Short mmCIF file of C-alpha atoms and ligand atoms in Angstrom, two decimals:
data_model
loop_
_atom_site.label_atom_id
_atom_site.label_comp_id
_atom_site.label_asym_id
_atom_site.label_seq_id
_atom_site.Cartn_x
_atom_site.Cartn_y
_atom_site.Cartn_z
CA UNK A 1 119.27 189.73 134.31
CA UNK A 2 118.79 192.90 132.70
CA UNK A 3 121.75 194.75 130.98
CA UNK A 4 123.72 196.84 133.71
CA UNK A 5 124.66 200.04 132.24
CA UNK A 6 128.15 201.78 133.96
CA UNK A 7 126.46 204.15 136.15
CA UNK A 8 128.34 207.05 137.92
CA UNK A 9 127.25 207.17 140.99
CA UNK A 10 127.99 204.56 144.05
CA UNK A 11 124.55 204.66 145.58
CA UNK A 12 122.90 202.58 142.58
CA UNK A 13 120.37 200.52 144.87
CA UNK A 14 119.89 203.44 146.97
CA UNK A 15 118.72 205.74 143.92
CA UNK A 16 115.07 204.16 143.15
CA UNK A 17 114.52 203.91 147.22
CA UNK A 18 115.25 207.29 147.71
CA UNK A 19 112.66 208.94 145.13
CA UNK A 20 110.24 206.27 145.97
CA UNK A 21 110.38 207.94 149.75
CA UNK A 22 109.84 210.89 148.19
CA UNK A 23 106.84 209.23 145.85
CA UNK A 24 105.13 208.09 148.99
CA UNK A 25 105.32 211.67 150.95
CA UNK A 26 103.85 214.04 148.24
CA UNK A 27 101.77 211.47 145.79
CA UNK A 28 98.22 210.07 146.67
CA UNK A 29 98.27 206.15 148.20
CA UNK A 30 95.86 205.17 145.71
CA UNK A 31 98.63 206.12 142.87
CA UNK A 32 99.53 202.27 142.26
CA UNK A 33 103.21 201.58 141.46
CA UNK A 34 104.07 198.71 140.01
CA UNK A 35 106.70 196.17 141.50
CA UNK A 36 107.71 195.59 145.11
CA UNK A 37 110.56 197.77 145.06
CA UNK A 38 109.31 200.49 141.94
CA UNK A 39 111.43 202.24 139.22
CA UNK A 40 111.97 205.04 137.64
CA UNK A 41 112.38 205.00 133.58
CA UNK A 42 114.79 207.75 132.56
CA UNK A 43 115.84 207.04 128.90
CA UNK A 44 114.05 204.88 125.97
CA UNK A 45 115.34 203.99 122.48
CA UNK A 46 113.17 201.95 120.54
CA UNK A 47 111.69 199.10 122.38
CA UNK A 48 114.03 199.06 125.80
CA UNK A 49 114.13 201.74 128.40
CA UNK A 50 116.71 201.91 131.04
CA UNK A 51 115.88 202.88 134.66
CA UNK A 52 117.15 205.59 136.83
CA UNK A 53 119.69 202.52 138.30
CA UNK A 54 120.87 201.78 135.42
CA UNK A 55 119.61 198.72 134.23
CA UNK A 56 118.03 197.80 130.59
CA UNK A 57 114.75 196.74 130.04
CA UNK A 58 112.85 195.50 126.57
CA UNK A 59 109.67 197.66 127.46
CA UNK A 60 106.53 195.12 126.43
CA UNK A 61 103.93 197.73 128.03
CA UNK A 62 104.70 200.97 126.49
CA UNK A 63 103.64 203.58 129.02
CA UNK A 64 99.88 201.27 129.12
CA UNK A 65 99.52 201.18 125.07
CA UNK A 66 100.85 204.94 124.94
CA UNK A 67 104.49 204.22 123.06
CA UNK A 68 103.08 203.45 120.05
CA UNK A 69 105.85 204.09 117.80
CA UNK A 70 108.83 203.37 119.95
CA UNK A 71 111.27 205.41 122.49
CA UNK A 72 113.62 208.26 120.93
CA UNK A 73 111.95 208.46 117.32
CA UNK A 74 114.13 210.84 115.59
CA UNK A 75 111.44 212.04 113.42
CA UNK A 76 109.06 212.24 116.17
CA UNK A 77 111.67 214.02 118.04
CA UNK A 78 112.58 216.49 115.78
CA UNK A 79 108.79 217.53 114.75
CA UNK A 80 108.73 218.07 118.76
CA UNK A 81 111.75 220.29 119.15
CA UNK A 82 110.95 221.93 115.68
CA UNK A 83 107.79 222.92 117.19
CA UNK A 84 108.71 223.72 120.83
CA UNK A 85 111.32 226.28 119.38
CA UNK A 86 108.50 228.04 117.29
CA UNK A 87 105.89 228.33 119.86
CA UNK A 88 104.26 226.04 122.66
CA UNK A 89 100.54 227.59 122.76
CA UNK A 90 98.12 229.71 120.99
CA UNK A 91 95.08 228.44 122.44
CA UNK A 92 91.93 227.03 119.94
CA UNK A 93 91.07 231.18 119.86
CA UNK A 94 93.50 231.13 117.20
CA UNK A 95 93.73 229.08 113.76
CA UNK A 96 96.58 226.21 114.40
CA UNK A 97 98.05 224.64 111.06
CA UNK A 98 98.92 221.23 112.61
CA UNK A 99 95.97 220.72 114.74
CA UNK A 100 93.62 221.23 111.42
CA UNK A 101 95.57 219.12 109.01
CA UNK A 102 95.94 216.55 111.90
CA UNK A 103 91.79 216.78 112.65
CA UNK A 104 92.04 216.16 108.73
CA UNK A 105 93.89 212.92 108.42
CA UNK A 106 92.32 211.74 111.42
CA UNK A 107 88.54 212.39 110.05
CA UNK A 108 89.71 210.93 106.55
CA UNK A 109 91.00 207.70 108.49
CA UNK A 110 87.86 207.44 110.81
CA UNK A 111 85.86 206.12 107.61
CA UNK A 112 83.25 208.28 109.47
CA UNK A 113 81.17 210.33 106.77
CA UNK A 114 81.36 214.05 107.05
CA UNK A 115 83.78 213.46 110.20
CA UNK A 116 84.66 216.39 112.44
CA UNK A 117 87.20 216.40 114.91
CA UNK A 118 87.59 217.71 118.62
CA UNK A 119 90.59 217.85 120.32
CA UNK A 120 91.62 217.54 124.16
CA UNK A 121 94.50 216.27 126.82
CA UNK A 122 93.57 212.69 127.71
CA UNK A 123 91.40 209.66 126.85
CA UNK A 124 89.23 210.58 130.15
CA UNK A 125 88.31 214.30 128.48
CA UNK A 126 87.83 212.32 124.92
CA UNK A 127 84.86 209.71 126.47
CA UNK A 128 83.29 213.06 128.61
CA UNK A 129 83.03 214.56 125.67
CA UNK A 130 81.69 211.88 123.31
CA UNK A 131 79.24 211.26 126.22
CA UNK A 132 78.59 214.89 126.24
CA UNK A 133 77.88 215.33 122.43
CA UNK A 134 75.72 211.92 122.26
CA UNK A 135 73.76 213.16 125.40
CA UNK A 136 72.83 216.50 123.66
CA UNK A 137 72.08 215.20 120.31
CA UNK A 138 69.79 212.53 122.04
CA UNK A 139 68.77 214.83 124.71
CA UNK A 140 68.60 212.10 127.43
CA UNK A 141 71.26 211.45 130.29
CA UNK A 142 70.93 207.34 129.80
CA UNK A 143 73.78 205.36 128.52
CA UNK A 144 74.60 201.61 127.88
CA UNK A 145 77.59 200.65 128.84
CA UNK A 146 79.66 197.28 128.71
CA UNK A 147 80.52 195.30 131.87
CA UNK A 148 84.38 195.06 132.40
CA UNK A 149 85.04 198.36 130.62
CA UNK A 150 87.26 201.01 131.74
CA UNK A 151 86.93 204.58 130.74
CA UNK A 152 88.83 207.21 132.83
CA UNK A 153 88.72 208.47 135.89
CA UNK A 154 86.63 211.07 135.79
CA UNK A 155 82.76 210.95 137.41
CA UNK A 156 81.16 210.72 134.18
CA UNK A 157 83.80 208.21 132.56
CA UNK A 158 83.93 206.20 136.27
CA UNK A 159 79.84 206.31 136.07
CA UNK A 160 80.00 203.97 132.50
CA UNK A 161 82.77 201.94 133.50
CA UNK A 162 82.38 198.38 134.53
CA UNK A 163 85.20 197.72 136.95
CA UNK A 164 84.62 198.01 140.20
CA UNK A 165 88.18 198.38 141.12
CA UNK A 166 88.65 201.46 139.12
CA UNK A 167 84.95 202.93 139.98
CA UNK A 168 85.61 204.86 143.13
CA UNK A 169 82.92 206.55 143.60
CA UNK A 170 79.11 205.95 142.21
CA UNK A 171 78.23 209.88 141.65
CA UNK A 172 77.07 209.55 138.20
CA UNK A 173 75.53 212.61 135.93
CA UNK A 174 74.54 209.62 133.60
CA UNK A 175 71.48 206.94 134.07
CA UNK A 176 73.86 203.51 132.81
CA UNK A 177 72.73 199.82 132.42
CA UNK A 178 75.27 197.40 131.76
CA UNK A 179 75.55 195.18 129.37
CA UNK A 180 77.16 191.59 127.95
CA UNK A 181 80.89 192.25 127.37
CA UNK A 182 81.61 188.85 125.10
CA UNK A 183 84.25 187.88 128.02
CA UNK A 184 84.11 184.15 128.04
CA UNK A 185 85.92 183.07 131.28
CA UNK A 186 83.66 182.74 134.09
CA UNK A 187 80.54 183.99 131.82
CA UNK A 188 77.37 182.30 131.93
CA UNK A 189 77.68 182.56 128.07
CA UNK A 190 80.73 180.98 127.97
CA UNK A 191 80.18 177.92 126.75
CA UNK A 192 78.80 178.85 123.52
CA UNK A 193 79.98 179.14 120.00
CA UNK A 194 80.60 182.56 118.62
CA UNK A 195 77.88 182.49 117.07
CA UNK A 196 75.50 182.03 119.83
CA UNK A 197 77.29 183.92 122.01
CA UNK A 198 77.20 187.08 120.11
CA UNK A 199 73.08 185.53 119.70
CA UNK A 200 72.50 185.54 123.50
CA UNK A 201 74.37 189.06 124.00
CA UNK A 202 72.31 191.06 121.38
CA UNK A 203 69.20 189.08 122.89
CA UNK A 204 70.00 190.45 126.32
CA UNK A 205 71.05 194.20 125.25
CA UNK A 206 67.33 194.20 123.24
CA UNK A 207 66.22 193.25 126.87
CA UNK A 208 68.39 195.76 129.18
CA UNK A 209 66.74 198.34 127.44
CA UNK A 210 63.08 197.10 127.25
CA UNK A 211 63.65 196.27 131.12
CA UNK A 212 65.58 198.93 132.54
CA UNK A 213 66.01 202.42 130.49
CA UNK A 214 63.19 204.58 129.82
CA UNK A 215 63.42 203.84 125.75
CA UNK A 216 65.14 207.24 124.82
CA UNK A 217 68.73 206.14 125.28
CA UNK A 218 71.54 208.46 124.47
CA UNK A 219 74.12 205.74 123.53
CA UNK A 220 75.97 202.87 124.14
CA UNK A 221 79.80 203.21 124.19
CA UNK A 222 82.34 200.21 124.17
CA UNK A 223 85.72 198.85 123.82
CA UNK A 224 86.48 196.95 120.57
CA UNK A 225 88.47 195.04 122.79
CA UNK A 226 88.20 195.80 126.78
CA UNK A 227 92.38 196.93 127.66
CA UNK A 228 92.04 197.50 131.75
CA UNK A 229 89.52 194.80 131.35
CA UNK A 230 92.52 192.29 130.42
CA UNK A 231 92.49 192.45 126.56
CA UNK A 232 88.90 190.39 126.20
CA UNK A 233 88.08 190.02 122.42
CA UNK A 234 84.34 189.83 121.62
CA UNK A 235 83.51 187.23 118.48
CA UNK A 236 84.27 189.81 115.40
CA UNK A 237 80.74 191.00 114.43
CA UNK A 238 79.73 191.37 118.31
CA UNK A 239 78.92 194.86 118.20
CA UNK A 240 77.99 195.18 114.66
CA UNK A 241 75.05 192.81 115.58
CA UNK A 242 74.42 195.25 118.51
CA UNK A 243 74.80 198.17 116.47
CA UNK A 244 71.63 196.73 114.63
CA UNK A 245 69.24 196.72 117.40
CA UNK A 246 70.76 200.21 118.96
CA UNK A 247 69.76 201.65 115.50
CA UNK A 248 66.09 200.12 115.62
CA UNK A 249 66.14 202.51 118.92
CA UNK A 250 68.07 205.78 117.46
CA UNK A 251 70.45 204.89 120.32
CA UNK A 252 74.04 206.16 119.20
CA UNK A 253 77.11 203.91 119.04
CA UNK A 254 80.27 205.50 120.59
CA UNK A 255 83.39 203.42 119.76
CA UNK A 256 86.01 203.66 122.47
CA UNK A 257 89.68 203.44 120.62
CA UNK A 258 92.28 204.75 123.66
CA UNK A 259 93.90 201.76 123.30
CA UNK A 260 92.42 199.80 120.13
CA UNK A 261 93.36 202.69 117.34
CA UNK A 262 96.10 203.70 115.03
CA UNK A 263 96.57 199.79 114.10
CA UNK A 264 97.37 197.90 117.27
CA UNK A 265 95.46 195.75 117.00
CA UNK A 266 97.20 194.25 113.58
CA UNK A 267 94.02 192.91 111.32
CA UNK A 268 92.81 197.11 111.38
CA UNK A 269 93.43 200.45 112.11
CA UNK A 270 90.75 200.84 114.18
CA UNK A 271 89.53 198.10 116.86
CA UNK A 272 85.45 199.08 115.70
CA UNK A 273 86.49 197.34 111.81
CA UNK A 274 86.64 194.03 113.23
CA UNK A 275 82.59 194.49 113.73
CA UNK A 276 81.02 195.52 110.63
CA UNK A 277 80.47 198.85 112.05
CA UNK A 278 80.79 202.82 111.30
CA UNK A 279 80.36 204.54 114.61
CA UNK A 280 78.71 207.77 115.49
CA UNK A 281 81.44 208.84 117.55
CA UNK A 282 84.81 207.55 118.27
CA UNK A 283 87.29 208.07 121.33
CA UNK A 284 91.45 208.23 120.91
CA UNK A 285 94.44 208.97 122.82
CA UNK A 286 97.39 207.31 123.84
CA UNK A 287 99.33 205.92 121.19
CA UNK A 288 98.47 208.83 119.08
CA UNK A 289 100.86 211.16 120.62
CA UNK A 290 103.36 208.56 121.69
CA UNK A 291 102.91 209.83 124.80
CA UNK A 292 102.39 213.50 124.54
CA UNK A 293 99.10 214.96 126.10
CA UNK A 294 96.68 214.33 123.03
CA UNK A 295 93.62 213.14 123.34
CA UNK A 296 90.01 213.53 120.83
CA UNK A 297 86.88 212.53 119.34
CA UNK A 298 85.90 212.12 115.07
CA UNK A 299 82.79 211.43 114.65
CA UNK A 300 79.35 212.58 112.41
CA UNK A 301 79.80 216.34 111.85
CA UNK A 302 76.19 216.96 112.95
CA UNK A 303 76.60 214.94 116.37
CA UNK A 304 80.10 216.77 116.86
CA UNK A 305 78.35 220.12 116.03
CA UNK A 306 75.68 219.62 117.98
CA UNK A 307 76.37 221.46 121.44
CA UNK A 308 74.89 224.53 122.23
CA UNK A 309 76.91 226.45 124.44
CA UNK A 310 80.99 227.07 124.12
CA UNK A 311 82.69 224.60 124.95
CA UNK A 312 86.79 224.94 124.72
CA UNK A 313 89.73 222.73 126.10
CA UNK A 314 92.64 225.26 126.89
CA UNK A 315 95.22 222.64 125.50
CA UNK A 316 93.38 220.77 123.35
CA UNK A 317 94.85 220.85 120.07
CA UNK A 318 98.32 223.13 121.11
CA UNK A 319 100.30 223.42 118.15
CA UNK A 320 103.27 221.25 120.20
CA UNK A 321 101.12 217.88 121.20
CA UNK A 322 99.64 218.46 116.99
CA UNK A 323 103.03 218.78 115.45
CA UNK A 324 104.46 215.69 117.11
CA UNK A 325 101.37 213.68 116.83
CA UNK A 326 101.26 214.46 113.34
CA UNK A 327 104.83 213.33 112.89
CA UNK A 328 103.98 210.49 114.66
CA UNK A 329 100.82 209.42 112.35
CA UNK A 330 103.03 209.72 109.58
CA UNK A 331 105.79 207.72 111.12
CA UNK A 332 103.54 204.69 111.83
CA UNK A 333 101.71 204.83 108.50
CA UNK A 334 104.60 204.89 106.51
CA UNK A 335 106.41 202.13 108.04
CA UNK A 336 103.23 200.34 108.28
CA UNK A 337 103.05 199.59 111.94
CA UNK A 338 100.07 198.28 112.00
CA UNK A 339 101.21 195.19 109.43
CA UNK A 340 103.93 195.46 111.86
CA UNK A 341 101.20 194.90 114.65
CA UNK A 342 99.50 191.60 112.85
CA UNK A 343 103.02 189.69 112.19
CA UNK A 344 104.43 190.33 115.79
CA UNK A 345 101.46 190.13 117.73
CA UNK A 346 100.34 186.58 115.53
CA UNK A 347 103.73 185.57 116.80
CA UNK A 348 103.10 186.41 120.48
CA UNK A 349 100.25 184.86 120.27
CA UNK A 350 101.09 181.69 118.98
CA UNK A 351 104.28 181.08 121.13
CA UNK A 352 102.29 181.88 124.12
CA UNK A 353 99.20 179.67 123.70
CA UNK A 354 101.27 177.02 122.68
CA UNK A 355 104.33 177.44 124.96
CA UNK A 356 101.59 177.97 128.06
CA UNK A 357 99.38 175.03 126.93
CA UNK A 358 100.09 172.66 129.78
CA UNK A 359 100.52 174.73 132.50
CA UNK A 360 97.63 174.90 135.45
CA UNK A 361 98.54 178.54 136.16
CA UNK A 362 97.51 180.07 132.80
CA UNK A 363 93.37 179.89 131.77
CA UNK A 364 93.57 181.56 128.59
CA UNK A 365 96.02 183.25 126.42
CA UNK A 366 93.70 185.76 124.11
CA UNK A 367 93.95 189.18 122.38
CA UNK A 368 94.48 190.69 118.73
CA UNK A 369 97.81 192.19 117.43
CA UNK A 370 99.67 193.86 119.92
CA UNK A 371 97.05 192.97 122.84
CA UNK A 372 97.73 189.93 123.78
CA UNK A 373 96.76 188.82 127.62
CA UNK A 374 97.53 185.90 129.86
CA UNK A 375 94.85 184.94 132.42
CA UNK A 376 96.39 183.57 135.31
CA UNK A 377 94.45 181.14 137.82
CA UNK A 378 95.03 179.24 140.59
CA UNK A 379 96.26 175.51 138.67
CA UNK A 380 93.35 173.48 137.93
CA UNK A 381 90.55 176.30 138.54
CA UNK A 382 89.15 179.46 137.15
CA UNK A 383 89.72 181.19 140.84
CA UNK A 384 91.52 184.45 139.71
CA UNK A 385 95.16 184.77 141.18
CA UNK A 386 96.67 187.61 141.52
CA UNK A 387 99.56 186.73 143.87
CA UNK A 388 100.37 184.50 140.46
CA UNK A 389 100.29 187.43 138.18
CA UNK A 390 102.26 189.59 140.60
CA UNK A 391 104.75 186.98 141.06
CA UNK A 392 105.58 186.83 137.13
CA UNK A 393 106.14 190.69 136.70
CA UNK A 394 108.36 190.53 139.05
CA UNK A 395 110.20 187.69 137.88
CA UNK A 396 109.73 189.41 134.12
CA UNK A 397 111.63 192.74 135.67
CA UNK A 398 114.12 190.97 137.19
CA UNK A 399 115.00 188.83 133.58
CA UNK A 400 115.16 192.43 131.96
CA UNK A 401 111.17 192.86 130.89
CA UNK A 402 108.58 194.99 131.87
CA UNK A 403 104.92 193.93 130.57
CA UNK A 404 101.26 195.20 132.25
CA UNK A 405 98.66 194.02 134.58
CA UNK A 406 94.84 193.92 133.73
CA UNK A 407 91.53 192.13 134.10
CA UNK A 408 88.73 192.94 137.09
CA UNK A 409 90.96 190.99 139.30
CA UNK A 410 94.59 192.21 138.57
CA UNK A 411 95.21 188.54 137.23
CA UNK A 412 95.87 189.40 133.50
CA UNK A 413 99.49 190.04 132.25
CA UNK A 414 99.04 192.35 129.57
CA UNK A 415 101.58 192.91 126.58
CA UNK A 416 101.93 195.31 124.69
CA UNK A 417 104.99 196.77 122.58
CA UNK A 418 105.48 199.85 120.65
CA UNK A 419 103.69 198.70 117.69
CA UNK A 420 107.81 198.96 115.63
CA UNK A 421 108.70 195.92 118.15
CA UNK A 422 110.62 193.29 116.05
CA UNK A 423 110.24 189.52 115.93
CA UNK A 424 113.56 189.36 117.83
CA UNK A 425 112.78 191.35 120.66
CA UNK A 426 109.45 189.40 121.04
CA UNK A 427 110.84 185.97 121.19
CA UNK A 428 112.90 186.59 123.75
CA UNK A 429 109.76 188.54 125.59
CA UNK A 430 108.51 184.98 125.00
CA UNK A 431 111.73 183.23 126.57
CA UNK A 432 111.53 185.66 129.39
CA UNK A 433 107.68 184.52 130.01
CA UNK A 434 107.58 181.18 129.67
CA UNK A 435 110.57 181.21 132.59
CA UNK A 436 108.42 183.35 134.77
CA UNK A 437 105.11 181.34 134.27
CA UNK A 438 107.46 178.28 135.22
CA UNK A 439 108.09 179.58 138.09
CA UNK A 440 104.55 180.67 139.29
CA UNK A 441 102.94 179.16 142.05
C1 PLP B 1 89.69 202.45 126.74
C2 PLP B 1 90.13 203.61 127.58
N1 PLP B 1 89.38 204.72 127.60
C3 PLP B 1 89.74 205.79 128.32
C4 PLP B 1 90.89 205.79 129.09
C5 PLP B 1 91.28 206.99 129.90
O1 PLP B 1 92.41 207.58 129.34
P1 PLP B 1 93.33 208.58 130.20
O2 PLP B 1 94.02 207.77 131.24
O3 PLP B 1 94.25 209.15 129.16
O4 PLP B 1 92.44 209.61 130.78
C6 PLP B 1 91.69 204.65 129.10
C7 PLP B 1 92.93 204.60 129.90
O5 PLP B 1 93.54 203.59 130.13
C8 PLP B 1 91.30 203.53 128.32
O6 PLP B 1 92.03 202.41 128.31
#
């Protein structure tokens, strides 16, 4: 059970019902909440959050990948209520110190040649404008996209994503073929070695664009590895050997790193290194700011120069969401996170595939560093379950942890830490798990 911490008042079960009431009367229906009776989170420190009942958590889902340091970071903190004491907003009219020398560390660390940088509020705004930039610079609406993506909720990030659960509507301002994701399970290309497979997936991109673009593609964006999508890891090299044939075309490669950057995913600070790749253009937000608004694209300073009319995010860039991301950057590079990232996440990794080995419910334990997924099934087939997946985070709340749903069909736990999670707060996530999955139908 989780911790109970002494709480004041008397109505303690009555507290999360209440605002949940509340929830249900102002907030849209299709605003999921997790868990058949839903919290609220009202303090962090580190790795464990407490909820607005009291009770202790060890937080294995970080906001979706957006606590990427850790809860109550007294540098982090501090850089915050430094800045919030000088001045909130000045608006990109206006030079801002931190938002430069953060576009500076951020286009030195993007590898990117000649990198510029363009800030705004949220991983949606980052893909609109990557697709925005690569669409000008080609001059041609039609994009390649990856089946089992996610990419915001926007029409033009809804339009190139590959999950029809989070697609709700198909107004698109972009022409978009789909192609081969690397996702093994239940994939016609499953079967094969990596080799092959990443063979038969570069063979059928040549083809989706002989077959059904009119040749003057804009670009292809993807997820190193797919996060919504349920953490699926392509063979390393996947889209480097699709990077070849986009070049043969001039079609641009936009890298999608909302949830793959700053060194989550433990073998590199960016998810695009584990494919022999520079992008054009790369997307970031979430773990950047730790959960501030921040959001941005680095990429070749001719593609990110390339627009022709103003164009200006209001917040993008403020000096507050700069300041703390900057002390945030720091934080994580100088306590090297990401190494951080590789031994944990190995660990996680390890316990679970082994630990899960002989039970029916779980297909496939897979990710990379601090991604690491748990396909659940009904025993004995690859028929998705849900109600299984469900059932364990619940059972993981109620054992004090909170962890993350994923995959087309909502049949994916996802976990994923604050990238300063130690070995000891991951084996007993393990512990935790393995008594949940035990008790899955
Ligand atoms: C890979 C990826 N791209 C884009 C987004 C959209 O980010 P946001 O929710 O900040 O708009 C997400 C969000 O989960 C994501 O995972």
């Amino acid at each position: 059970m989780p911790d109970q911490v002494p709480n004041p008042s008397d109505g303690v079960t009555s507290a999360h019902r209440d605002l949940l009431r509340r929830h249900e009367s102002v907030m849209p229906r299709w605003l999921t909440l997790y868990y058949d009776e839903p919290l609220e989170l009202v303090s962090g420190e580190g790795r464990h959050v407490v909820d607005g009942e009291g009770n202790r958590y060890l937080d294995f889902f970080g906001g979706i990948l957006t606590t990427s340091t850790g809860h109550n970071i007294p540098e982090v903190v501090e850089a915050i209520r430094e800045q919030a004491g000088r001045m909130l907003h000045s608006s990109t009219l206006y030079l801002i110190r931190p938002m430069i020398e953060l576009a500076e560390r951020i286009a030195q660390l993007s590898t990117i040649p000649d990198a510029k940088v363009f800030f705004v509020n949220s991983g949606t705004e980052a893909v609109e404008t990557a697709l925005m930039l690569s669409c000008t610079a080609r001059s041609s609406n039609q994009v390649l996209a990856v089946r089992h993506s996610y990419h915001g909720r926007s029409y033009g990030t809804m339009s190139v994503t590959g999950n029809r659960a989070w697609s709700a509507s198909s107004l698109s301002p972009f022409v978009v073929s789909y192609v081969q994701s690397g996702y093994r399970l239940r994939s016609p290309f499953g079967p094969l070695s990596d080799r092959e497979l990443t063979r038969a997936c570069v063979r059928d991109l040549r083809e989706v664009i002989e077959t059904t673009t009119a040749g003057d593609v804009a670009c292809m964006i993807a997820e190193p590895i797919q996060g919504v999508g349920g953490f699926v890891v392509p063979p390393d090299g996947f889209f480097g050997a699709m990077k070849e044939v986009l070049d043969e075309y001039g079609i641009l490669f936009v890298s999608d790193e909302v949830q793959t950057g700053w060194g989550r995913t433990g073998d590199h600070f960016w998810g695009f290194q584990a494919h022999d790749l520079v992008p054009d253009l790369a997307t970031f937000a979430k773990g950047l700011g730790n959960g501030l608004a921040i959001g941005g694209v680095v990429g070749r300073g001719d593609l990110v120069d390339s627009v022709r009319a103003n164009s200006i995010s209001t917040f993008g860039g403020n000096p507050l969401a700069t300041s703390g991301a900057l002390a945030n950057l720091d934080y994580l590079l100088r306590h090297d996170l990401q190494g951080n990232a590789l031994k944990v996440g190995s660990f996680l990794l390890h316990e679970l595939a082994t630990r899960t080995a002989a039970l029916g419910v779980v297909a496939e334990v897979r990710g990379r560093g601090l991604m690491v997924g748990v396909e659940l099934v009904e025993p004995g087939t690859i028929v998705p379950s849900r109600a299984a997946a469900r059932q364990v985070l619940e059972l993981c709340r109620r054992e004090g942890l909170l962890i993350g749903l994923g995959g087309l069909h909502g049949n994916v736990l996802r976990i994923a830490p604050a990238m300063s999670v130690t070995l000891e707060e991951a084996a007993e996530a393990v512990e935790i798990l393995i008594h949940a999955l035990g008790g899955a139908p």
